[in-house]
mmCIF file of C-alpha atoms in Angstrom:
data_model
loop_
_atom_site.group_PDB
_atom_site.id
_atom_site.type_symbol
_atom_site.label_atom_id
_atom_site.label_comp_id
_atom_site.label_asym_id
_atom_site.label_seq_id
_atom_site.Cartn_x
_atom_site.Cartn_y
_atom_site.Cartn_z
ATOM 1 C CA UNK R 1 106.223 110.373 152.572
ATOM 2 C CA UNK R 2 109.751 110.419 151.406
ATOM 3 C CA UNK R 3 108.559 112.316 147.894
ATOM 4 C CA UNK R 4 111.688 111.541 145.365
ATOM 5 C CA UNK R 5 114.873 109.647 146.859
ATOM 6 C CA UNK R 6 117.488 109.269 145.008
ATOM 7 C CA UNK R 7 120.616 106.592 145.272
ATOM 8 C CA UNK R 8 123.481 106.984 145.653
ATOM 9 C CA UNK R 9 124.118 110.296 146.891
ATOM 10 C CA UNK R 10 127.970 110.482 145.756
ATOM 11 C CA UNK R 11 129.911 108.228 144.109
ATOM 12 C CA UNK R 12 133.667 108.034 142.107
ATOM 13 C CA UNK R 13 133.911 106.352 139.289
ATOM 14 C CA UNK R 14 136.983 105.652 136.974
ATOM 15 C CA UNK R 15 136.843 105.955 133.388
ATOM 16 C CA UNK R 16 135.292 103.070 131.483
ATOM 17 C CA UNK R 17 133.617 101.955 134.911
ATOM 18 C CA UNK R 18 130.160 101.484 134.421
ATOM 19 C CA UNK R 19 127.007 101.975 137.198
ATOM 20 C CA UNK R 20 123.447 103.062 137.775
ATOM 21 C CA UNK R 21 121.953 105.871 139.592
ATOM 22 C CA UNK R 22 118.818 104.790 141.366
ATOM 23 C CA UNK R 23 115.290 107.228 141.709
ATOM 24 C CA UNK R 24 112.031 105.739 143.469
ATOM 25 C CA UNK R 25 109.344 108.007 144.384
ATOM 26 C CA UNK R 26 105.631 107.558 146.592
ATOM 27 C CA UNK R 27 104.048 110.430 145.118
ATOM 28 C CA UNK R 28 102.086 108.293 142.620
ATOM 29 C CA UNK R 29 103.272 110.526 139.457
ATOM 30 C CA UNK R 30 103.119 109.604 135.971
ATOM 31 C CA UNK R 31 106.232 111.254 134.585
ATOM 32 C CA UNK R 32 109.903 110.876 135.553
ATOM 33 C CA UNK R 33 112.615 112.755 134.510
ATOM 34 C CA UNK R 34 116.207 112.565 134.318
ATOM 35 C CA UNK R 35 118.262 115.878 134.415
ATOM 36 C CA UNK R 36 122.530 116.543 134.970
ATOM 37 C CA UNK R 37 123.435 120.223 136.080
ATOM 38 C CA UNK R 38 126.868 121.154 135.426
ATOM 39 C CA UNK R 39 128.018 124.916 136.852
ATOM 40 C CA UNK R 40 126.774 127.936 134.345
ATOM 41 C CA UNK R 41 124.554 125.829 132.443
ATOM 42 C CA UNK R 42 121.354 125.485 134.502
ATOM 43 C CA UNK R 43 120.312 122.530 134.507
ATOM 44 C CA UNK R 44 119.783 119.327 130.925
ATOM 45 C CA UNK R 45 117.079 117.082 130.157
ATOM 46 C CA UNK R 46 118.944 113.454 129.690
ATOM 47 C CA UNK R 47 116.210 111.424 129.485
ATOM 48 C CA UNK R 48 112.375 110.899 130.743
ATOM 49 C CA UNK R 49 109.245 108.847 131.265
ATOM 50 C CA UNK R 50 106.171 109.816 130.122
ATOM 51 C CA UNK R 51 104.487 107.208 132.008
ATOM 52 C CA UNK R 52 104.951 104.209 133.090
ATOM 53 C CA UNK R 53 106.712 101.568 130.218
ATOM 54 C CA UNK R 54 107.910 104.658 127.964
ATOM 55 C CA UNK R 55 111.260 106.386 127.449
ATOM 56 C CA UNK R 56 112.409 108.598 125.462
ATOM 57 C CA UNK R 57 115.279 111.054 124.925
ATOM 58 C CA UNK R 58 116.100 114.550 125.972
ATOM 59 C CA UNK R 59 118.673 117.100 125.225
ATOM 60 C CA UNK R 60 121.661 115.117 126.303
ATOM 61 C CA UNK R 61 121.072 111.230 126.084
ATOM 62 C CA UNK R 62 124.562 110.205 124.497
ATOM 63 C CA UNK R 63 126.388 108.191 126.728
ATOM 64 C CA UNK R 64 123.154 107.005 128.574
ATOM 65 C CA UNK R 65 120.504 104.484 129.179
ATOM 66 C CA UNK R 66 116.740 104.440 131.497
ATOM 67 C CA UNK R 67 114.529 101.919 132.739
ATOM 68 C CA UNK R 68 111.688 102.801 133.509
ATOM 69 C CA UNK R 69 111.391 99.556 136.045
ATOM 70 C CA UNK R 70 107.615 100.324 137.130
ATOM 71 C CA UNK R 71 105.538 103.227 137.835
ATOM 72 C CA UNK R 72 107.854 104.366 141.183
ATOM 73 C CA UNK R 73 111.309 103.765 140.015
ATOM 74 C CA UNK R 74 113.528 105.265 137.119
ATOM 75 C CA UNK R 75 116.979 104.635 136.907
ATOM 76 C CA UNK R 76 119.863 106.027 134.632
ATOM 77 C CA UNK R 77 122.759 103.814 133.712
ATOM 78 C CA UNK R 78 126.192 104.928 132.764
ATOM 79 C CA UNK R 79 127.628 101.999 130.439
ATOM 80 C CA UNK R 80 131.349 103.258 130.388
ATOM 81 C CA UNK R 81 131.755 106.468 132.299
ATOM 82 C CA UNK R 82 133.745 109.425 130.655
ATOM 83 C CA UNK R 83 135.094 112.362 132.584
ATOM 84 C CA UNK R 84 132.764 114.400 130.821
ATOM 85 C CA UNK R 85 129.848 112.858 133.117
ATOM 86 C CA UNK R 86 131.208 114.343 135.721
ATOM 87 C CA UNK R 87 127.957 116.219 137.369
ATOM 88 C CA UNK R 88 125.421 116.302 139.820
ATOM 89 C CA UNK R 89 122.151 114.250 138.780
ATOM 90 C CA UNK R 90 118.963 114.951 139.231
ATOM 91 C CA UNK R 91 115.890 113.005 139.421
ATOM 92 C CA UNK R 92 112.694 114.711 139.017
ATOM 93 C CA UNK R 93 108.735 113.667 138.986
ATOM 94 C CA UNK R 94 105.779 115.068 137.264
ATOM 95 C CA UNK R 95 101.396 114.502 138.560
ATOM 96 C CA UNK R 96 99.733 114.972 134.845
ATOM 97 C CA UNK R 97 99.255 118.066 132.760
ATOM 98 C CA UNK R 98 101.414 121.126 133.205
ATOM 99 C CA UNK R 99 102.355 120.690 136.984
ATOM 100 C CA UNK R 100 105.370 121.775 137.825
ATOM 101 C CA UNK R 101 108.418 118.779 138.631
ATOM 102 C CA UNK R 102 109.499 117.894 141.919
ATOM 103 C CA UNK R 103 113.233 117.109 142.824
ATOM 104 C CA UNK R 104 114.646 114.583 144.219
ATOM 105 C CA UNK R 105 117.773 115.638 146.456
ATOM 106 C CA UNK R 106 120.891 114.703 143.559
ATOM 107 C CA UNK R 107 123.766 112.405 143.074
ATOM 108 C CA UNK R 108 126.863 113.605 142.618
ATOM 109 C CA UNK R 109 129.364 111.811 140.408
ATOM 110 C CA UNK R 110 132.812 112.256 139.346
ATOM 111 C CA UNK R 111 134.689 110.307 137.221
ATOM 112 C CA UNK R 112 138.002 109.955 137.053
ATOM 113 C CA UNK K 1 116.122 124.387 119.424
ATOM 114 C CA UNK K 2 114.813 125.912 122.469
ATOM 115 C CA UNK K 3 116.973 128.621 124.168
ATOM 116 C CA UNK K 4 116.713 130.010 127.372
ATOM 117 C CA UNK K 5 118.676 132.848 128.851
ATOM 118 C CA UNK K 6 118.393 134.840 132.084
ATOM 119 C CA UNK K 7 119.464 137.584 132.961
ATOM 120 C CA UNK K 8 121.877 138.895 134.960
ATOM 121 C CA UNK K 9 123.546 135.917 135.803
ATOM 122 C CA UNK K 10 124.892 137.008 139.265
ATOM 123 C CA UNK K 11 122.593 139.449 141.345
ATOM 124 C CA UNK K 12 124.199 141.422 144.638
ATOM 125 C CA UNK K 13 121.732 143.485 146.465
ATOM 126 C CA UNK K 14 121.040 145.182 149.460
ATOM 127 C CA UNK K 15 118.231 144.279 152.075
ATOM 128 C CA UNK K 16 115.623 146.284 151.479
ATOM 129 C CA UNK K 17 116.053 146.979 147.811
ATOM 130 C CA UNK K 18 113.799 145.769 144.731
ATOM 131 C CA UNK K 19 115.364 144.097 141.537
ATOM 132 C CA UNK K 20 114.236 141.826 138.861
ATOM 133 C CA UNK K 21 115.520 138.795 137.111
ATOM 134 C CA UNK K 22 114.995 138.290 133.258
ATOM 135 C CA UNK K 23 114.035 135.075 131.271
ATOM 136 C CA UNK K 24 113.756 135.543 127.463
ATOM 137 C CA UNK K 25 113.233 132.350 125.127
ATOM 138 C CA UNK K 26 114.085 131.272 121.715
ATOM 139 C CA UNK K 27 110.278 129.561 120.671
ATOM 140 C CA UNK K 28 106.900 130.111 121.058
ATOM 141 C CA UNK K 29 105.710 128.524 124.821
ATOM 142 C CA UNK K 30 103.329 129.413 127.127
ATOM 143 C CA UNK K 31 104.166 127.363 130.194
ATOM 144 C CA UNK K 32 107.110 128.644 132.097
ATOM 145 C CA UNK K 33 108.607 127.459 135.379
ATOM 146 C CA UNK K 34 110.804 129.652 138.352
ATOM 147 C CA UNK K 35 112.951 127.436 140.570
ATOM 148 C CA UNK K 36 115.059 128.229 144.006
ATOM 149 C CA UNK K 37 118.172 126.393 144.344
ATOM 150 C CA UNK K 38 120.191 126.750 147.576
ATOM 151 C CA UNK K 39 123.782 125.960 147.349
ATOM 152 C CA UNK K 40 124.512 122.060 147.055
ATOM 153 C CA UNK K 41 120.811 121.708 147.243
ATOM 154 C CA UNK K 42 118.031 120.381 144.962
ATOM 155 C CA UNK K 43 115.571 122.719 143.313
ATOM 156 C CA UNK K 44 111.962 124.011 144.735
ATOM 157 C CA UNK K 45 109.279 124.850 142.665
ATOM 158 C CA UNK K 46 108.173 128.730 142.648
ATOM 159 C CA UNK K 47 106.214 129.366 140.582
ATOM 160 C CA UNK K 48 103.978 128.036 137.437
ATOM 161 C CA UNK K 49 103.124 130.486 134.550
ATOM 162 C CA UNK K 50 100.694 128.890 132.001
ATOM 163 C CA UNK K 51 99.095 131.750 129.967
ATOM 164 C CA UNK K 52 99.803 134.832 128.678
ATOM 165 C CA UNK K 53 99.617 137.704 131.102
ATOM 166 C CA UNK K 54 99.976 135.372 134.112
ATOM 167 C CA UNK K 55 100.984 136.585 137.198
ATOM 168 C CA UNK K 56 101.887 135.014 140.566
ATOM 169 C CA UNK K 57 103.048 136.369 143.613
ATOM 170 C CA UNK K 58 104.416 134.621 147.220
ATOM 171 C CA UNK K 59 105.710 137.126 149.506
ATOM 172 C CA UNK K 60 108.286 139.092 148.208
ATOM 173 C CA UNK K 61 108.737 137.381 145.040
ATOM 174 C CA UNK K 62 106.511 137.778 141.478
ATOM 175 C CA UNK K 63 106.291 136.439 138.772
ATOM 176 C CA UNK K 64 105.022 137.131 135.127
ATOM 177 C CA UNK K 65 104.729 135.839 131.741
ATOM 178 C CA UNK K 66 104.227 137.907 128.274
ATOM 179 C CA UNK K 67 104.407 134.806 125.695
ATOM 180 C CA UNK K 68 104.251 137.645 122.936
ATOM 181 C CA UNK K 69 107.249 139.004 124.010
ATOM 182 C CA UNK K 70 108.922 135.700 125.048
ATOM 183 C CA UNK K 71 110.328 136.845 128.675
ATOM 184 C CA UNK K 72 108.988 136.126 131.985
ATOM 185 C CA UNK K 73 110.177 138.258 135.081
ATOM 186 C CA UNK K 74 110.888 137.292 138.628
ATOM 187 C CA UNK K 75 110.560 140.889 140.656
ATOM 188 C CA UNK K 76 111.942 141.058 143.829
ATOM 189 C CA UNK K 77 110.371 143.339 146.509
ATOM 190 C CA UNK K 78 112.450 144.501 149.648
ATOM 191 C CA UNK K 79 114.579 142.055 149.696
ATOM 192 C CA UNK K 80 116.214 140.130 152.504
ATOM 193 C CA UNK K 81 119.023 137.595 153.634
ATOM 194 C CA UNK K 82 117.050 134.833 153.193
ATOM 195 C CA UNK K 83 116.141 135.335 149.554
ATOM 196 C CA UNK K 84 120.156 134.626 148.807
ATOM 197 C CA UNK K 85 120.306 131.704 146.382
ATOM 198 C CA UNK K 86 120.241 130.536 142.765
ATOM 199 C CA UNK K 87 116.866 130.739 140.852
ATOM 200 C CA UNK K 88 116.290 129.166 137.503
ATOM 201 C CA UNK K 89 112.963 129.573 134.527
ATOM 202 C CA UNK K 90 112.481 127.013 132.900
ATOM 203 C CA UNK K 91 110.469 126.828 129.469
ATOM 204 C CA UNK K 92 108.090 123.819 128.768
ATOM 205 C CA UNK K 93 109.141 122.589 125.265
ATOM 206 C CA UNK K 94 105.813 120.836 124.256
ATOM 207 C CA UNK K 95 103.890 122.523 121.236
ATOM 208 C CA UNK K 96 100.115 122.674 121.091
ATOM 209 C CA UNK K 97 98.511 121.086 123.733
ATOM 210 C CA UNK K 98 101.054 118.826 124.555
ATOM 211 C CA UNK K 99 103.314 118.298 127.329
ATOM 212 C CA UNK K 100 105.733 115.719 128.545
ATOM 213 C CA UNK K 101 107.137 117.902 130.747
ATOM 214 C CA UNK K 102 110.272 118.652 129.118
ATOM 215 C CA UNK K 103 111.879 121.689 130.301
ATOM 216 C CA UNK K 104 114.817 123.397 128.826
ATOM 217 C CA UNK K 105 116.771 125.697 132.101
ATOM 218 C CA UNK K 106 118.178 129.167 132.142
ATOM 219 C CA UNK K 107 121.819 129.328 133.147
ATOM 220 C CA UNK K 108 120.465 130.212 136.711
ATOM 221 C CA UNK K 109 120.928 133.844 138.812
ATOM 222 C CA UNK K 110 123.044 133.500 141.862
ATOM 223 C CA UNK K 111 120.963 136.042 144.374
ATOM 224 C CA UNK K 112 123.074 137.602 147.099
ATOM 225 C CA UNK K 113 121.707 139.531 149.547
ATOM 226 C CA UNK K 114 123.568 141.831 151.787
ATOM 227 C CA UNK K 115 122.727 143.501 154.769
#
């Protein structure tokens, strides 16, 4: 099992440049989350999934959209990347309950 | 809003020696999360803390929650090399009963053990 993958693993962008980070996972888990970690400030919620065919916002959501595509896939789209997205994004999936979050291994994106 | 702070923020210790890392927070929760981070890594789940009073332990690392006070502790016991890294609480923001899941972080302690 692969657990939470995560696509791509670095990329540049230029300002106003626009693209998607990709998460898929095979551990059959209801929630999905969508987290950026920028140094000295832990790590932000952006956006997450309930369950499949919901979204909703978290801490940090301006500047950002999900899809929630189907029950193994969650992807975050920038629509016109700033420099202030520069950051290392994280993927993350929850079972049910209060279980704790599993990672998937990060992107990390600069723009320029 | 939902803060979370930890305490100290950067850790240097000797093998062998005991510390402990703080986690106070802002609003009433009683599920708390500890994560390892090594560097350019992604996070590993520690520990889960879902009640008052809870209390978990893996090797030379424990962990406890007093919701009362708001703080959870991560104590470290004799530690060694291979503890070095960042570790982060996080606090469950749901209220009541329910929970999406959505955690607010601590700023993270950067652990580093020397010999």
């Amino acid at each position: 099992n692969a657990g939470v993958t995560q696509t791509p693993k670095f990329q540049v962008l230029k300002t106003g440049q626009s693209m998607t980070l990709q998460c898929a996972q095979d551990m059959n888990h209801n929630s999905m989350y969508w987290y950026r970690q920028d140094p000295g400030m832990g790590l932000r919620l952006i956006y997450y999934s309930a369950s499949e065919g919901t979204t909703d916002k978290g801490e940090v959501p301006n500047g950002y959209n999900v899809s929630r595509l189907n029950k193994r896939e969650f992807s975050l789209r920038l629509e016109s990347a700033a420099p202030s997205q520069t950051s290392v994004y994280f993927c993350a999936t929850r079972t049910s309950g209060y279980n704790e979050q599993f990672f998937g291994p990060g992107t990390r994106l600069t723009v320029l | 809003e939902l803060k979370v702070e930890q305490n100290p923020l950067f850790l240097s210790m000797q093998e062998g020696k005991n510390y402990t890392i703080y986690c106070n927070y802002s609003t009433t929760s009683d599920r708390l999360y500890w994560y390892r981070q090594d560097p350019g890594k992604s996070l590993e789940s520690l520990f889960v803390l879902l009640s008052n009073g809870a209390v978990k332990q893996e090797g030379r690392l424990m962990a406890s929650l007093d919701t009362k006070a708001r703080l959870s502790t991560l104590h470290i016991t004799a530690a060694v090399h291979d503890l070095s890294a960042t570790y982060f609480c996080a606090v469950d923001w749901g209220a009541g009963g329910t929970s999406y899941g959505k955690l607010t972080f601590g700023q993270g302690t950067i652990l580093t053990v020397h010999p």
